[in-house]
Each structure stands twice: as C-alpha cells, then as structure tokens.
PDB file of C-alpha atoms in Angstrom:
ATOM      1  CA  MET A   1       2.504 -11.913 -26.933  1.00 42.00           C
ATOM      2  CA  PRO A   2      -0.956 -13.882 -27.033  1.00 45.00           C
ATOM      3  CA  SER A   3      -3.692 -12.292 -29.734  1.00 53.00           C
ATOM      4  CA  GLN A   4      -5.770 -11.246 -26.664  1.00 72.00           C
ATOM      5  CA  GLN A   5      -4.397  -9.704 -23.316  1.00 82.00           C
ATOM      6  CA  ARG A   6      -6.615 -10.613 -20.526  1.00 95.00           C
ATOM      7  CA  THR A   7      -6.070  -8.547 -17.251  1.00 97.00           C
ATOM      8  CA  LEU A   8      -7.284  -9.654 -13.963  1.00 97.00           C
ATOM      9  CA  ILE A   9      -8.029  -6.879 -11.367  1.00 97.00           C
ATOM     10  CA  VAL A  10      -8.114  -8.226  -7.769  1.00 97.00           C
ATOM     11  CA  HIS A  11      -9.646  -5.045  -5.842  1.00 95.00           C
ATOM     12  CA  ASP A  12     -12.770  -4.708  -3.746  1.00 91.00           C
ATOM     13  CA  GLY A  13     -12.570  -0.685  -3.317  1.00 88.00           C
ATOM     14  CA  PRO A  14     -13.972   1.811  -5.886  1.00 90.00           C
ATOM     15  CA  ASN A  15     -13.492   0.448  -9.168  1.00 91.00           C
ATOM     16  CA  GLY A  16     -14.838   3.271 -11.568  1.00 92.00           C
ATOM     17  CA  TYR A  17     -11.324   3.280 -13.120  1.00 95.00           C
ATOM     18  CA  ILE A  18     -12.031   0.017 -15.080  1.00 95.00           C
ATOM     19  CA  GLU A  19     -14.461   1.749 -17.510  1.00 95.00           C
ATOM     20  CA  GLY A  20     -11.656   4.192 -18.420  1.00 95.00           C
ATOM     21  CA  LEU A  21      -9.057   1.408 -19.080  1.00 96.00           C
ATOM     22  CA  LYS A  22     -11.679  -0.521 -20.982  1.00 95.00           C
ATOM     23  CA  THR A  23     -12.315   2.958 -23.374  1.00 96.00           C
ATOM     24  CA  GLN A  24      -8.744   3.445 -23.755  1.00 96.00           C
ATOM     25  CA  PHE A  25      -7.794  -0.381 -24.701  1.00 96.00           C
ATOM     26  CA  PRO A  26     -11.176  -1.551 -26.350  1.00 94.00           C
ATOM     27  CA  ASP A  27      -9.926  -4.603 -27.612  1.00 93.00           C
ATOM     28  CA  HIS A  28      -8.685  -5.612 -24.239  1.00 95.00           C
ATOM     29  CA  ARG A  29     -10.516  -7.533 -21.506  1.00 95.00           C
ATOM     30  CA  PHE A  30     -10.368  -6.255 -17.932  1.00 97.00           C
ATOM     31  CA  GLU A  31     -12.084  -8.470 -15.329  1.00 96.00           C
ATOM     32  CA  LEU A  32     -12.542  -8.092 -11.902  1.00 96.00           C
ATOM     33  CA  CYS A  33     -12.707 -10.609  -9.189  1.00 95.00           C
ATOM     34  CA  LEU A  34     -16.376 -11.274  -8.757  1.00 92.00           C
ATOM     35  CA  GLU A  35     -17.927 -10.762  -5.093  1.00 88.00           C
ATOM     36  CA  ASN A  36     -17.414 -13.613  -2.961  1.00 89.00           C
ATOM     37  CA  GLU A  37     -14.755 -15.017  -5.606  1.00 95.00           C
ATOM     38  CA  THR A  38     -11.295 -16.109  -4.538  1.00 96.00           C
ATOM     39  CA  VAL A  39      -8.176 -15.137  -6.419  1.00 97.00           C
ATOM     40  CA  GLU A  40      -7.834 -18.702  -7.228  1.00 96.00           C
ATOM     41  CA  ASP A  41     -11.412 -19.121  -8.836  1.00 97.00           C
ATOM     42  CA  ALA A  42     -11.145 -15.785 -10.672  1.00 97.00           C
ATOM     43  CA  ILE A  43      -7.725 -17.063 -12.427  1.00 97.00           C
ATOM     44  CA  THR A  44      -9.372 -20.263 -13.627  1.00 96.00           C
ATOM     45  CA  ARG A  45     -12.467 -18.163 -15.110  1.00 97.00           C
ATOM     46  CA  VAL A  46     -10.389 -15.415 -16.794  1.00 96.00           C
ATOM     47  CA  ASP A  47      -7.016 -16.910 -17.451  1.00 96.00           C
ATOM     48  CA  PRO A  48      -5.478 -13.616 -17.171  1.00 97.00           C
ATOM     49  CA  THR A  49      -2.163 -12.787 -19.154  1.00 96.00           C
ATOM     50  CA  ILE A  50      -1.930  -9.678 -16.948  1.00 98.00           C
ATOM     51  CA  ALA A  51      -2.660  -9.270 -13.120  1.00 98.00           C
ATOM     52  CA  LEU A  52      -3.402  -5.703 -11.613  1.00 98.00           C
ATOM     53  CA  ALA A  53      -3.508  -6.127  -7.818  1.00 97.00           C
ATOM     54  CA  PHE A  54      -4.413  -3.887  -4.881  1.00 94.00           C
ATOM     55  CA  ARG A  55      -4.565  -4.633  -1.415  1.00 90.00           C
ATOM     56  CA  SER A  56      -7.641  -4.366   0.105  1.00 86.00           C
ATOM     57  CA  GLY A  57     -10.103  -5.809   2.681  1.00 85.00           C
ATOM     58  CA  ARG A  58     -10.917  -8.850   0.859  1.00 91.00           C
ATOM     59  CA  PHE A  59      -7.564  -9.413  -0.898  1.00 93.00           C
ATOM     60  CA  PRO A  60      -4.745  -8.762   1.577  1.00 91.00           C
ATOM     61  CA  GLY A  61      -1.091  -9.377   0.326  1.00 90.00           C
ATOM     62  CA  PRO A  62      -1.027 -13.254   0.875  1.00 92.00           C
ATOM     63  CA  ALA A  63      -4.103 -13.279  -1.645  1.00 93.00           C
ATOM     64  CA  HIS A  64      -1.874 -11.764  -4.498  1.00 95.00           C
ATOM     65  CA  ILE A  65       0.748 -14.825  -4.237  1.00 95.00           C
ATOM     66  CA  HIS A  66      -1.772 -16.854  -6.576  1.00 95.00           C
ATOM     67  CA  LEU A  67      -1.127 -14.650  -9.267  1.00 97.00           C
ATOM     68  CA  LEU A  68       2.796 -14.868  -9.184  1.00 95.00           C
ATOM     69  CA  ASN A  69       2.079 -18.499  -9.770  1.00 92.00           C
ATOM     70  CA  ALA A  70      -0.597 -18.326 -12.437  1.00 95.00           C
ATOM     71  CA  PRO A  71       0.453 -20.239 -15.659  1.00 91.00           C
ATOM     72  CA  ASN A  72      -0.125 -17.294 -18.516  1.00 95.00           C
ATOM     73  CA  ILE A  73       0.472 -14.090 -16.170  1.00 97.00           C
ATOM     74  CA  LYS A  74       3.533 -12.427 -17.759  1.00 96.00           C
ATOM     75  CA  TRP A  75       3.220  -9.267 -15.999  1.00 98.00           C
ATOM     76  CA  PHE A  76       2.056  -8.557 -12.289  1.00 98.00           C
ATOM     77  CA  GLN A  77       1.264  -4.770 -11.793  1.00 98.00           C
ATOM     78  CA  SER A  78       1.239  -3.861  -7.811  1.00 97.00           C
ATOM     79  CA  GLY A  79      -1.618  -1.150  -7.237  1.00 94.00           C
ATOM     80  CA  GLY A  80       0.673   0.162  -4.551  1.00 91.00           C
ATOM     81  CA  ALA A  81       4.456   1.052  -4.021  1.00 89.00           C
ATOM     82  CA  GLY A  82       5.469  -1.902  -1.425  1.00 87.00           C
ATOM     83  CA  ILE A  83       6.115  -5.375  -2.947  1.00 91.00           C
ATOM     84  CA  ASP A  84       6.910  -7.068   0.660  1.00 90.00           C
ATOM     85  CA  HIS A  85       3.852  -9.082   0.365  1.00 90.00           C
ATOM     86  CA  LEU A  86       5.079 -11.091  -2.281  1.00 94.00           C
ATOM     87  CA  PRO A  87       7.253 -14.215  -2.195  1.00 93.00           C
ATOM     88  CA  TYR A  88      10.194 -14.598  -4.514  1.00 94.00           C
ATOM     89  CA  TRP A  89       9.445 -14.890  -7.996  1.00 96.00           C
ATOM     90  CA  ASN A  90      10.832 -16.041 -11.356  1.00 94.00           C
ATOM     91  CA  LYS A  91      11.986 -13.007 -13.041  1.00 93.00           C
ATOM     92  CA  ASN A  92      12.851 -15.124 -16.400  1.00 93.00           C
ATOM     93  CA  ALA A  93       9.202 -15.951 -16.351  1.00 94.00           C
ATOM     94  CA  LEU A  94       7.226 -12.780 -14.838  1.00 97.00           C
ATOM     95  CA  THR A  95       7.584  -9.303 -14.802  1.00 97.00           C
ATOM     96  CA  VAL A  96       6.560  -7.540 -11.340  1.00 98.00           C
ATOM     97  CA  THR A  97       6.033  -3.796 -11.569  1.00 98.00           C
ATOM     98  CA  ASN A  98       4.902  -1.781  -8.493  1.00 96.00           C
ATOM     99  CA  ALA A  99       3.632   1.859  -8.505  1.00 94.00           C
ATOM    100  CA  ALA A 100       6.180   3.570  -6.546  1.00 90.00           C
ATOM    101  CA  GLY A 101       5.976   7.275  -6.966  1.00 89.00           C
ATOM    102  CA  VAL A 102       2.607   7.546  -8.038  1.00 92.00           C
ATOM    103  CA  SER A 103       1.790   8.972  -4.586  1.00 90.00           C
ATOM    104  CA  GLY A 104       4.861  10.507  -3.715  1.00 91.00           C
ATOM    105  CA  LYS A 105       3.528  14.053  -3.585  1.00 92.00           C
ATOM    106  CA  TYR A 106       0.489  13.306  -1.617  1.00 93.00           C
ATOM    107  CA  MET A 107       2.932  11.441   0.924  1.00 94.00           C
ATOM    108  CA  ALA A 108       5.116  14.368   0.830  1.00 96.00           C
ATOM    109  CA  GLU A 109       2.379  16.472   1.770  1.00 96.00           C
ATOM    110  CA  THR A 110       1.940  14.384   4.739  1.00 97.00           C
ATOM    111  CA  VAL A 111       5.369  14.445   5.981  1.00 98.00           C
ATOM    112  CA  THR A 112       5.937  18.105   5.356  1.00 98.00           C
ATOM    113  CA  GLY A 113       2.611  18.717   7.346  1.00 97.00           C
ATOM    114  CA  ALA A 114       4.316  16.262  10.222  1.00 98.00           C
ATOM    115  CA  VAL A 115       7.268  18.420  10.233  1.00 98.00           C
ATOM    116  CA  LEU A 116       5.616  21.956  10.728  1.00 98.00           C
ATOM    117  CA  LEU A 117       3.213  20.357  13.347  1.00 97.00           C
ATOM    118  CA  MET A 118       6.141  19.511  15.291  1.00 98.00           C
ATOM    119  CA  ASN A 119       8.461  22.126  14.616  1.00 98.00           C
ATOM    120  CA  PHE A 120       5.720  24.970  15.689  1.00 97.00           C
ATOM    121  CA  GLY A 121       4.715  22.867  18.831  1.00 96.00           C
ATOM    122  CA  PHE A 122       1.418  22.252  17.641  1.00 96.00           C
ATOM    123  CA  PRO A 123       0.843  19.130  19.849  1.00 95.00           C
ATOM    124  CA  LYS A 124       1.658  21.131  23.124  1.00 95.00           C
ATOM    125  CA  PHE A 125      -0.878  23.861  22.205  1.00 96.00           C
ATOM    126  CA  ILE A 126      -3.484  21.729  21.586  1.00 96.00           C
ATOM    127  CA  GLU A 127      -2.917  20.182  24.966  1.00 95.00           C
ATOM    128  CA  ASP A 128      -2.862  23.370  26.324  1.00 97.00           C
ATOM    129  CA  GLN A 129      -5.791  24.349  24.753  1.00 97.00           C
ATOM    130  CA  ARG A 130      -7.643  21.299  26.249  1.00 97.00           C
ATOM    131  CA  ASN A 131      -6.200  22.023  29.991  1.00 97.00           C
ATOM    132  CA  ARG A 132      -7.044  25.926  29.434  1.00 98.00           C
ATOM    133  CA  VAL A 133      -3.368  26.802  29.993  1.00 98.00           C
ATOM    134  CA  TRP A 134      -1.884  29.707  28.476  1.00 98.00           C
ATOM    135  CA  ASP A 135       1.832  29.012  27.935  1.00 97.00           C
ATOM    136  CA  PRO A 136       3.713  30.863  25.137  1.00 96.00           C
ATOM    137  CA  GLN A 137       6.710  29.102  24.075  1.00 94.00           C
ATOM    138  CA  ASP A 138       9.393  30.390  21.446  1.00 96.00           C
ATOM    139  CA  TRP A 139      10.168  28.527  18.426  1.00 96.00           C
ATOM    140  CA  THR A 140      12.866  28.235  15.777  1.00 97.00           C
ATOM    141  CA  SER A 141      12.184  28.377  12.153  1.00 98.00           C
ATOM    142  CA  LEU A 142      12.905  25.647   9.596  1.00 98.00           C
ATOM    143  CA  ASP A 143      15.632  27.457   7.808  1.00 98.00           C
ATOM    144  CA  GLN A 144      17.661  27.088  10.658  1.00 98.00           C
ATOM    145  CA  LYS A 145      17.319  23.223  10.918  1.00 98.00           C
ATOM    146  CA  THR A 146      18.509  20.348   8.995  1.00 98.00           C
ATOM    147  CA  ALA A 147      16.438  17.169   8.040  1.00 98.00           C
ATOM    148  CA  LEU A 148      17.838  13.619   7.193  1.00 98.00           C
ATOM    149  CA  VAL A 149      16.005  11.940   4.473  1.00 98.00           C
ATOM    150  CA  ILE A 150      16.366   8.500   4.290  1.00 98.00           C
ATOM    151  CA  GLY A 151      15.829   6.856   1.209  1.00 95.00           C
ATOM    152  CA  LEU A 152      15.661   9.260  -1.943  1.00 94.00           C
ATOM    153  CA  GLY A 153      13.205   7.215  -4.085  1.00 90.00           C
ATOM    154  CA  GLY A 154      10.023   8.568  -5.606  1.00 88.00           C
ATOM    155  CA  ILE A 155       8.749   9.652  -2.294  1.00 93.00           C
ATOM    156  CA  GLY A 156      11.912  10.579  -0.420  1.00 95.00           C
ATOM    157  CA  SER A 157      13.193  12.972  -3.072  1.00 95.00           C
ATOM    158  CA  ARG A 158       9.824  14.738  -3.341  1.00 95.00           C
ATOM    159  CA  VAL A 159      10.099  15.102   0.603  1.00 97.00           C
ATOM    160  CA  ALA A 160      13.297  16.660   0.331  1.00 97.00           C
ATOM    161  CA  GLU A 161      12.330  18.913  -2.420  1.00 97.00           C
ATOM    162  CA  ARG A 162       9.595  20.357  -0.157  1.00 97.00           C
ATOM    163  CA  LEU A 163      11.535  20.705   2.702  1.00 98.00           C
ATOM    164  CA  LYS A 164      14.096  22.870   0.620  1.00 97.00           C
ATOM    165  CA  LEU A 165      11.448  24.984   0.091  1.00 97.00           C
ATOM    166  CA  PHE A 166      11.505  26.121   3.553  1.00 97.00           C
ATOM    167  CA  GLY A 167      14.967  26.602   3.443  1.00 98.00           C
ATOM    168  CA  MET A 168      16.191  23.561   5.623  1.00 98.00           C
ATOM    169  CA  ARG A 169      19.573  21.923   5.301  1.00 98.00           C
ATOM    170  CA  VAL A 170      18.822  18.661   3.646  1.00 98.00           C
ATOM    171  CA  LEU A 171      20.808  15.449   3.814  1.00 98.00           C
ATOM    172  CA  GLY A 172      19.760  12.788   1.860  1.00 97.00           C
ATOM    173  CA  THR A 173      20.900   8.781   1.887  1.00 96.00           C
ATOM    174  CA  ARG A 174      20.413   6.202  -0.766  1.00 90.00           C
ATOM    175  CA  ASN A 175      21.966   2.867  -1.738  1.00 84.00           C
ATOM    176  CA  SER A 176      23.311   4.327  -5.129  1.00 83.00           C
ATOM    177  CA  SER A 177      25.579   7.255  -5.621  1.00 82.00           C
ATOM    178  CA  LYS A 178      22.820   8.764  -7.969  1.00 84.00           C
ATOM    179  CA  PRO A 179      22.620  12.679  -7.304  1.00 86.00           C
ATOM    180  CA  CYS A 180      19.483  14.261  -5.749  1.00 90.00           C
ATOM    181  CA  ASP A 181      18.983  17.963  -7.013  1.00 91.00           C
ATOM    182  CA  HIS A 182      17.010  18.686  -3.526  1.00 94.00           C
ATOM    183  CA  VAL A 183      19.881  17.612  -0.949  1.00 97.00           C
ATOM    184  CA  ASP A 184      22.603  19.493   0.136  1.00 97.00           C
ATOM    185  CA  ALA A 185      24.833  16.485   0.946  1.00 96.00           C
ATOM    186  CA  LEU A 186      24.218  12.820  -0.289  1.00 96.00           C
ATOM    187  CA  ILE A 187      25.221  10.060   2.407  1.00 94.00           C
ATOM    188  CA  PRO A 188      25.838   6.673   2.089  1.00 92.00           C
ATOM    189  CA  MET A 189      23.640   4.217   3.637  1.00 92.00           C
ATOM    190  CA  SER A 190      26.376   2.730   5.631  1.00 92.00           C
ATOM    191  CA  ASP A 191      27.119   6.122   7.260  1.00 95.00           C
ATOM    192  CA  ILE A 192      23.595   6.767   8.619  1.00 96.00           C
ATOM    193  CA  LEU A 193      24.692   6.951  12.313  1.00 97.00           C
ATOM    194  CA  GLY A 194      27.269   9.244  11.669  1.00 96.00           C
ATOM    195  CA  ALA A 195      24.596  11.929   9.954  1.00 97.00           C
ATOM    196  CA  LEU A 196      21.942  11.313  12.650  1.00 98.00           C
ATOM    197  CA  PRO A 197      23.562  13.787  15.384  1.00 98.00           C
ATOM    198  CA  GLN A 198      23.241  16.549  12.445  1.00 98.00           C
ATOM    199  CA  ALA A 199      19.645  15.853  12.194  1.00 98.00           C
ATOM    200  CA  ASP A 200      16.482  17.725  13.717  1.00 98.00           C
ATOM    201  CA  PHE A 201      14.126  15.717  11.619  1.00 98.00           C
ATOM    202  CA  VAL A 202      14.822  12.265  10.519  1.00 98.00           C
ATOM    203  CA  CYS A 203      12.359  11.086   7.642  1.00 98.00           C
ATOM    204  CA  ILE A 204      12.171   7.055   6.892  1.00 98.00           C
ATOM    205  CA  HIS A 205      11.604   6.434   3.143  1.00 96.00           C
ATOM    206  CA  VAL A 206      12.944   3.106   2.386  1.00 94.00           C
ATOM    207  CA  PRO A 207      11.222  -0.112   1.020  1.00 91.00           C
ATOM    208  CA  ASN A 208      10.669  -3.036   3.158  1.00 91.00           C
ATOM    209  CA  THR A 209      13.623  -5.233   2.746  1.00 90.00           C
ATOM    210  CA  ALA A 210      15.460  -7.544   4.965  1.00 89.00           C
ATOM    211  CA  MET A 211      18.171  -4.826   5.160  1.00 90.00           C
ATOM    212  CA  THR A 212      15.950  -1.934   6.097  1.00 94.00           C
ATOM    213  CA  GLN A 213      13.682  -3.867   8.833  1.00 95.00           C
ATOM    214  CA  ASN A 214      14.641  -2.548  12.608  1.00 96.00           C
ATOM    215  CA  LEU A 215      16.673   0.143  11.080  1.00 97.00           C
ATOM    216  CA  VAL A 216      15.206   2.516  13.727  1.00 98.00           C
ATOM    217  CA  ASN A 217      16.413   0.527  16.583  1.00 98.00           C
ATOM    218  CA  LYS A 218      18.190   1.415  20.021  1.00 98.00           C
ATOM    219  CA  LYS A 219      21.495   2.363  18.346  1.00 98.00           C
ATOM    220  CA  PHE A 220      19.809   4.384  15.958  1.00 98.00           C
ATOM    221  CA  LEU A 221      17.784   6.262  18.414  1.00 98.00           C
ATOM    222  CA  ALA A 222      20.717   6.891  20.252  1.00 98.00           C
ATOM    223  CA  ALA A 223      22.597   8.709  17.774  1.00 98.00           C
ATOM    224  CA  MET A 224      20.011  11.307  17.230  1.00 98.00           C
ATOM    225  CA  LYS A 225      20.082  14.193  19.157  1.00 97.00           C
ATOM    226  CA  PRO A 226      17.513  14.771  22.199  1.00 98.00           C
ATOM    227  CA  SER A 227      15.840  17.727  20.146  1.00 98.00           C
ATOM    228  CA  ALA A 228      15.419  15.366  16.999  1.00 98.00           C
ATOM    229  CA  ARG A 229      12.327  14.040  15.672  1.00 98.00           C
ATOM    230  CA  LEU A 230      11.425  10.875  13.764  1.00 98.00           C
ATOM    231  CA  ILE A 231       8.731  10.721  11.001  1.00 98.00           C
ATOM    232  CA  ASN A 232       7.924   7.015   9.760  1.00 98.00           C
ATOM    233  CA  THR A 233       5.412   6.947   6.709  1.00 97.00           C
ATOM    234  CA  ALA A 234       7.259   3.729   5.061  1.00 95.00           C
ATOM    235  CA  ARG A 235       6.601   0.375   6.924  1.00 94.00           C
ATOM    236  CA  GLY A 236       6.198  -0.291  10.223  1.00 96.00           C
ATOM    237  CA  ALA A 237       8.579  -2.980  10.208  1.00 95.00           C
ATOM    238  CA  GLN A 238      11.538  -0.486   9.682  1.00 97.00           C
ATOM    239  CA  VAL A 239      10.955   0.744  13.416  1.00 98.00           C
ATOM    240  CA  ASP A 240      11.516  -1.069  16.770  1.00 98.00           C
ATOM    241  CA  GLU A 241       8.297  -0.165  18.375  1.00 98.00           C
ATOM    242  CA  GLY A 242       9.822  -1.235  21.703  1.00 98.00           C
ATOM    243  CA  ALA A 243      12.759   1.033  21.288  1.00 98.00           C
ATOM    244  CA  LEU A 244      10.886   3.964  20.063  1.00 98.00           C
ATOM    245  CA  ILE A 245       8.322   3.725  22.924  1.00 98.00           C
ATOM    246  CA  GLU A 246      11.424   3.569  25.563  1.00 98.00           C
ATOM    247  CA  ALA A 247      13.369   6.297  23.880  1.00 98.00           C
ATOM    248  CA  LEU A 248      10.151   8.719  23.897  1.00 98.00           C
ATOM    249  CA  ARG A 249       9.289   8.030  27.476  1.00 98.00           C
ATOM    250  CA  ALA A 250      13.131   8.637  28.452  1.00 98.00           C
ATOM    251  CA  GLY A 251      12.845  12.007  26.691  1.00 97.00           C
ATOM    252  CA  GLN A 252      15.895  10.663  24.400  1.00 98.00           C
ATOM    253  CA  ILE A 253      14.328  12.157  21.506  1.00 98.00           C
ATOM    254  CA  SER A 254      11.846  15.082  21.440  1.00 97.00           C
ATOM    255  CA  GLY A 255       8.927  13.429  19.615  1.00 98.00           C
ATOM    256  CA  ALA A 256       7.632  11.434  16.473  1.00 98.00           C
ATOM    257  CA  TYR A 257       5.177  10.820  13.802  1.00 98.00           C
ATOM    258  CA  ILE A 258       4.295   7.507  12.747  1.00 98.00           C
ATOM    259  CA  ASP A 259       1.831   6.525  10.204  1.00 98.00           C
ATOM    260  CA  VAL A 260       2.742   2.641  10.020  1.00 97.00           C
ATOM    261  CA  TYR A 261       2.810  -0.268  12.378  1.00 97.00           C
ATOM    262  CA  ASP A 262       4.151  -3.465  12.968  1.00 95.00           C
ATOM    263  CA  LYS A 263       0.518  -4.801  13.535  1.00 95.00           C
ATOM    264  CA  GLU A 264      -2.270  -3.027  11.633  1.00 92.00           C
ATOM    265  CA  PRO A 265      -4.883  -2.170  12.696  1.00 93.00           C
ATOM    266  CA  LEU A 266      -3.049  -1.153  15.878  1.00 97.00           C
ATOM    267  CA  PRO A 267      -4.193  -3.431  18.755  1.00 97.00           C
ATOM    268  CA  GLN A 268      -6.368  -1.713  21.674  1.00 97.00           C
ATOM    269  CA  ASN A 269      -3.530  -2.792  24.288  1.00 98.00           C
ATOM    270  CA  SER A 270      -0.871  -1.337  22.358  1.00 98.00           C
ATOM    271  CA  PRO A 271       1.511   0.950  24.434  1.00 98.00           C
ATOM    272  CA  LEU A 272       1.898   3.128  21.623  1.00 98.00           C
ATOM    273  CA  TRP A 273      -1.514   4.633  22.297  1.00 98.00           C
ATOM    274  CA  ASP A 274      -0.097   6.138  25.855  1.00 97.00           C
ATOM    275  CA  THR A 275       3.322   6.997  24.538  1.00 98.00           C
ATOM    276  CA  PRO A 276       4.024  10.674  25.234  1.00 97.00           C
ATOM    277  CA  ASN A 277       5.427  13.035  22.483  1.00 97.00           C
ATOM    278  CA  LEU A 278       3.904  10.504  19.813  1.00 98.00           C
ATOM    279  CA  ILE A 279       1.753  11.493  16.835  1.00 98.00           C
ATOM    280  CA  MET A 280       0.053   8.631  15.259  1.00 98.00           C
ATOM    281  CA  SER A 281      -2.246   8.287  12.027  1.00 98.00           C
ATOM    282  CA  PRO A 282      -4.078   5.008  10.722  1.00 97.00           C
ATOM    283  CA  HIS A 283      -1.565   4.457   7.635  1.00 94.00           C
ATOM    284  CA  VAL A 284      -3.165   7.158   5.814  1.00 94.00           C
ATOM    285  CA  SER A 285      -0.355   9.383   4.327  1.00 93.00           C
ATOM    286  CA  ASP A 286      -1.252   8.150   0.939  1.00 87.00           C
ATOM    287  CA  GLN A 287      -4.858   7.700   1.109  1.00 87.00           C
ATOM    288  CA  ILE A 288      -6.199  10.333  -0.812  1.00 88.00           C
ATOM    289  CA  ALA A 289      -9.518  10.342  -2.621  1.00 89.00           C
ATOM    290  CA  GLY A 290      -8.970   8.797  -5.804  1.00 88.00           C
ATOM    291  CA  TRP A 291      -5.992   7.046  -5.326  1.00 90.00           C
ATOM    292  CA  GLU A 292      -7.079   3.952  -7.129  1.00 91.00           C
ATOM    293  CA  LYS A 293      -7.637   6.377 -10.469  1.00 93.00           C
ATOM    294  CA  ASN A 294      -4.108   7.455 -10.047  1.00 94.00           C
ATOM    295  CA  SER A 295      -2.783   3.933  -9.934  1.00 95.00           C
ATOM    296  CA  ALA A 296      -4.732   2.869 -12.526  1.00 96.00           C
ATOM    297  CA  ARG A 297      -3.518   5.574 -14.885  1.00 96.00           C
ATOM    298  CA  PHE A 298      -0.125   4.667 -14.221  1.00 97.00           C
ATOM    299  CA  PHE A 299      -0.891   0.933 -15.034  1.00 98.00           C
ATOM    300  CA  GLY A 300      -2.787   2.338 -18.192  1.00 97.00           C
ATOM    301  CA  GLU A 301       0.682   4.134 -19.030  1.00 97.00           C
ATOM    302  CA  ASN A 302       2.737   1.070 -18.595  1.00 97.00           C
ATOM    303  CA  PHE A 303       0.119  -1.058 -20.343  1.00 97.00           C
ATOM    304  CA  LYS A 304       1.056   1.098 -23.621  1.00 97.00           C
ATOM    305  CA  ARG A 305       4.662   0.176 -23.195  1.00 97.00           C
ATOM    306  CA  TYR A 306       3.681  -3.548 -22.726  1.00 96.00           C
ATOM    307  CA  LEU A 307       1.992  -3.477 -26.051  1.00 94.00           C
ATOM    308  CA  LYS A 308       4.717  -1.855 -27.690  1.00 95.00           C
ATOM    309  CA  ALA A 309       7.206  -4.578 -26.055  1.00 95.00           C
ATOM    310  CA  VAL A 310       9.521  -1.670 -24.663  1.00 96.00           C
ATOM    311  CA  PRO A 311      10.693  -1.913 -20.935  1.00 96.00           C
ATOM    312  CA  LEU A 312       7.913  -1.244 -18.743  1.00 98.00           C
ATOM    313  CA  HIS A 313       8.364   1.841 -15.624  1.00 97.00           C
ATOM    314  CA  ASN A 314       9.114   0.428 -11.996  1.00 96.00           C
ATOM    315  CA  ILE A 315      10.446  -2.979 -12.968  1.00 97.00           C
ATOM    316  CA  CYS A 316      11.071  -4.722  -9.450  1.00 97.00           C
ATOM    317  CA  ASN A 317      14.000  -6.889  -8.969  1.00 95.00           C
ATOM    318  CA  PRO A 318      13.412  -9.828  -6.280  1.00 95.00           C
ATOM    319  CA  ASP A 319      16.722 -10.158  -5.367  1.00 92.00           C
ATOM    320  CA  LEU A 320      16.715  -6.734  -4.061  1.00 90.00           C
ATOM    321  CA  GLY A 321      13.115  -6.595  -2.788  1.00 88.00           C
ATOM    322  CA  TYR A 322      11.751  -3.607  -4.785  1.00 90.00           C
TER     323      TYR A 322
END
C-alpha cells in the first residue's frame, strides 16, 4: 500500500463532510474536484489512490468512468447504492464498493408512506376536496393485506420490517435463499409471476441489471390483481412505462407510486403526467437532508478497514452488476 493515500472526491454538492474526514484521518490527503475542473484534470493533479464519487449535476454517471481507468486508484467508493452507471471493471486490479443500505431506512419511510397514502385513499380524498365533493369510502386495514417485496437487500429488508409492524403479510423475493426475519415466505425470483396474484402491494427494490430491466412489463402487470398497487423507488429501467400507463388507464391495476423514471428529469410531454391513479415524486425517496454526510460516514468506516487491509463492506461484482 502506498505510503500516503490520496482520495479524490468527485462531488459538486454540499461538502461539509470533508473536514470531518480530514480530522478523522489527518495523515491522509482528501482533494475535491475544483470548480470548473474535469474529472480527468483532477486525476492528473491529485494522482489519487482512492476515489469517492457522487453522481451530481456537474458529475453525472459517465464522468465517473475515468476513475475506473486511473492508473493508481485501487479502490472506488460510489456515494450511492447503484453502480449501473459504471462499465465493467477489472476486479483483480480495482475494488469497487457502494453505499447500499446507507439510505435504506429513509427509503423505507418513503415506501411505507406510499402504502399508507394509497391504502387509505388519500389521493381520492385530496381530489374530492379540490372539487368540493363529499364522498365517504370504506377502507380495509393493512393487517388484512399482503405485500410482495421484490428484492430483500438493504432497502427491501427494511421495507419488509416496517410493513410487518402494520400487521401485513409480507412475501419476499431474492436471488439467494438467505432468510429474512421480516418476511412470512421467501419466494425465488423465478416464481414472481406466481406470487403476484397474492399481493395487494408490490414493492420493487432490485438493483438495475440486465436481468431486472423491464421486470415490470405487460405480463407482470397482467398477473397482478386489479385491486393491487405498484411501488417503484429502485430504477426507472425496471418498469416498462408504456405498459404501466396502459394498465392504469385500463384499470388493470388500482394504482401506482413511482419515484424513478426511464428519463430524468421527466420530460414535460411524458404521458405519465396525466396518467390516472398514478402518484409521482421527482427521484427524492432517498434525498434526505444531509444524505452526503451519511454516505461519507460509511466511506470513513470502510476507509478504516482499508487501512487495516481487511475486507471492505459492500464490495461489488461487475459480473452481477451490484
């Protein structure tokens, strides 16, 4: 390991966390990309051995690719959970880690809020208020309903935990047979279509890989029961937006909440804006105030492990895409 580690931080958002890292690791250099400096120029200036990179306005995903090819970088830490913006890397020469799970509890709050919102019928009541309509409706408690959580990683497992607190029956799917304390039944990913007719709420929490893109397609939506709702806070690529619009307009499913889109920002001419029974938010399910500090704190814990030459948390595999 080099005598002096040098971390290049690629981020143009709030960066007060850097002083904390400098205090925690006084013998280490932390350098931020300068204003109007490209990632390539910063690599030349700093010659980093480590990279901490956040996708942000000036540094979108493609800008991070240069870090994977920097000659002396041995460890790349993604500031977010997803690594779908990265190309295949040489895992024998470079360790890539992500921040999966860091924002899990916050995203679980968003999903729980969406379940409560739709279950009680708030969208209808808000519309009725706007139109001065008095139309009481019966509703059914969550303790009589079933949720299907697709993907039981750091986020999905927290969602399952919170939904169980409401007395829901929770089904979960994952690629492995690793048990999850918060699900009533673990279902193989290959059996999703068979599980969909049981679910009142279907929550998507899988990473964006070639296997999960367009996971929610016409066949998927047709297998859901008409009273069911879909929730997606993972990636827009996992939902066929055209199929979802068609299903909602036809009343094939009861409703949906989505926070992520195939194109972001969502174009003004997107038909999603006018789709009935659809609730949308602008990719903010994990955008809590100070999220950068939480991610940097995770990096600091991983950096301690790096200095001790012990395995890092959240090592990613380019063959799997997560």
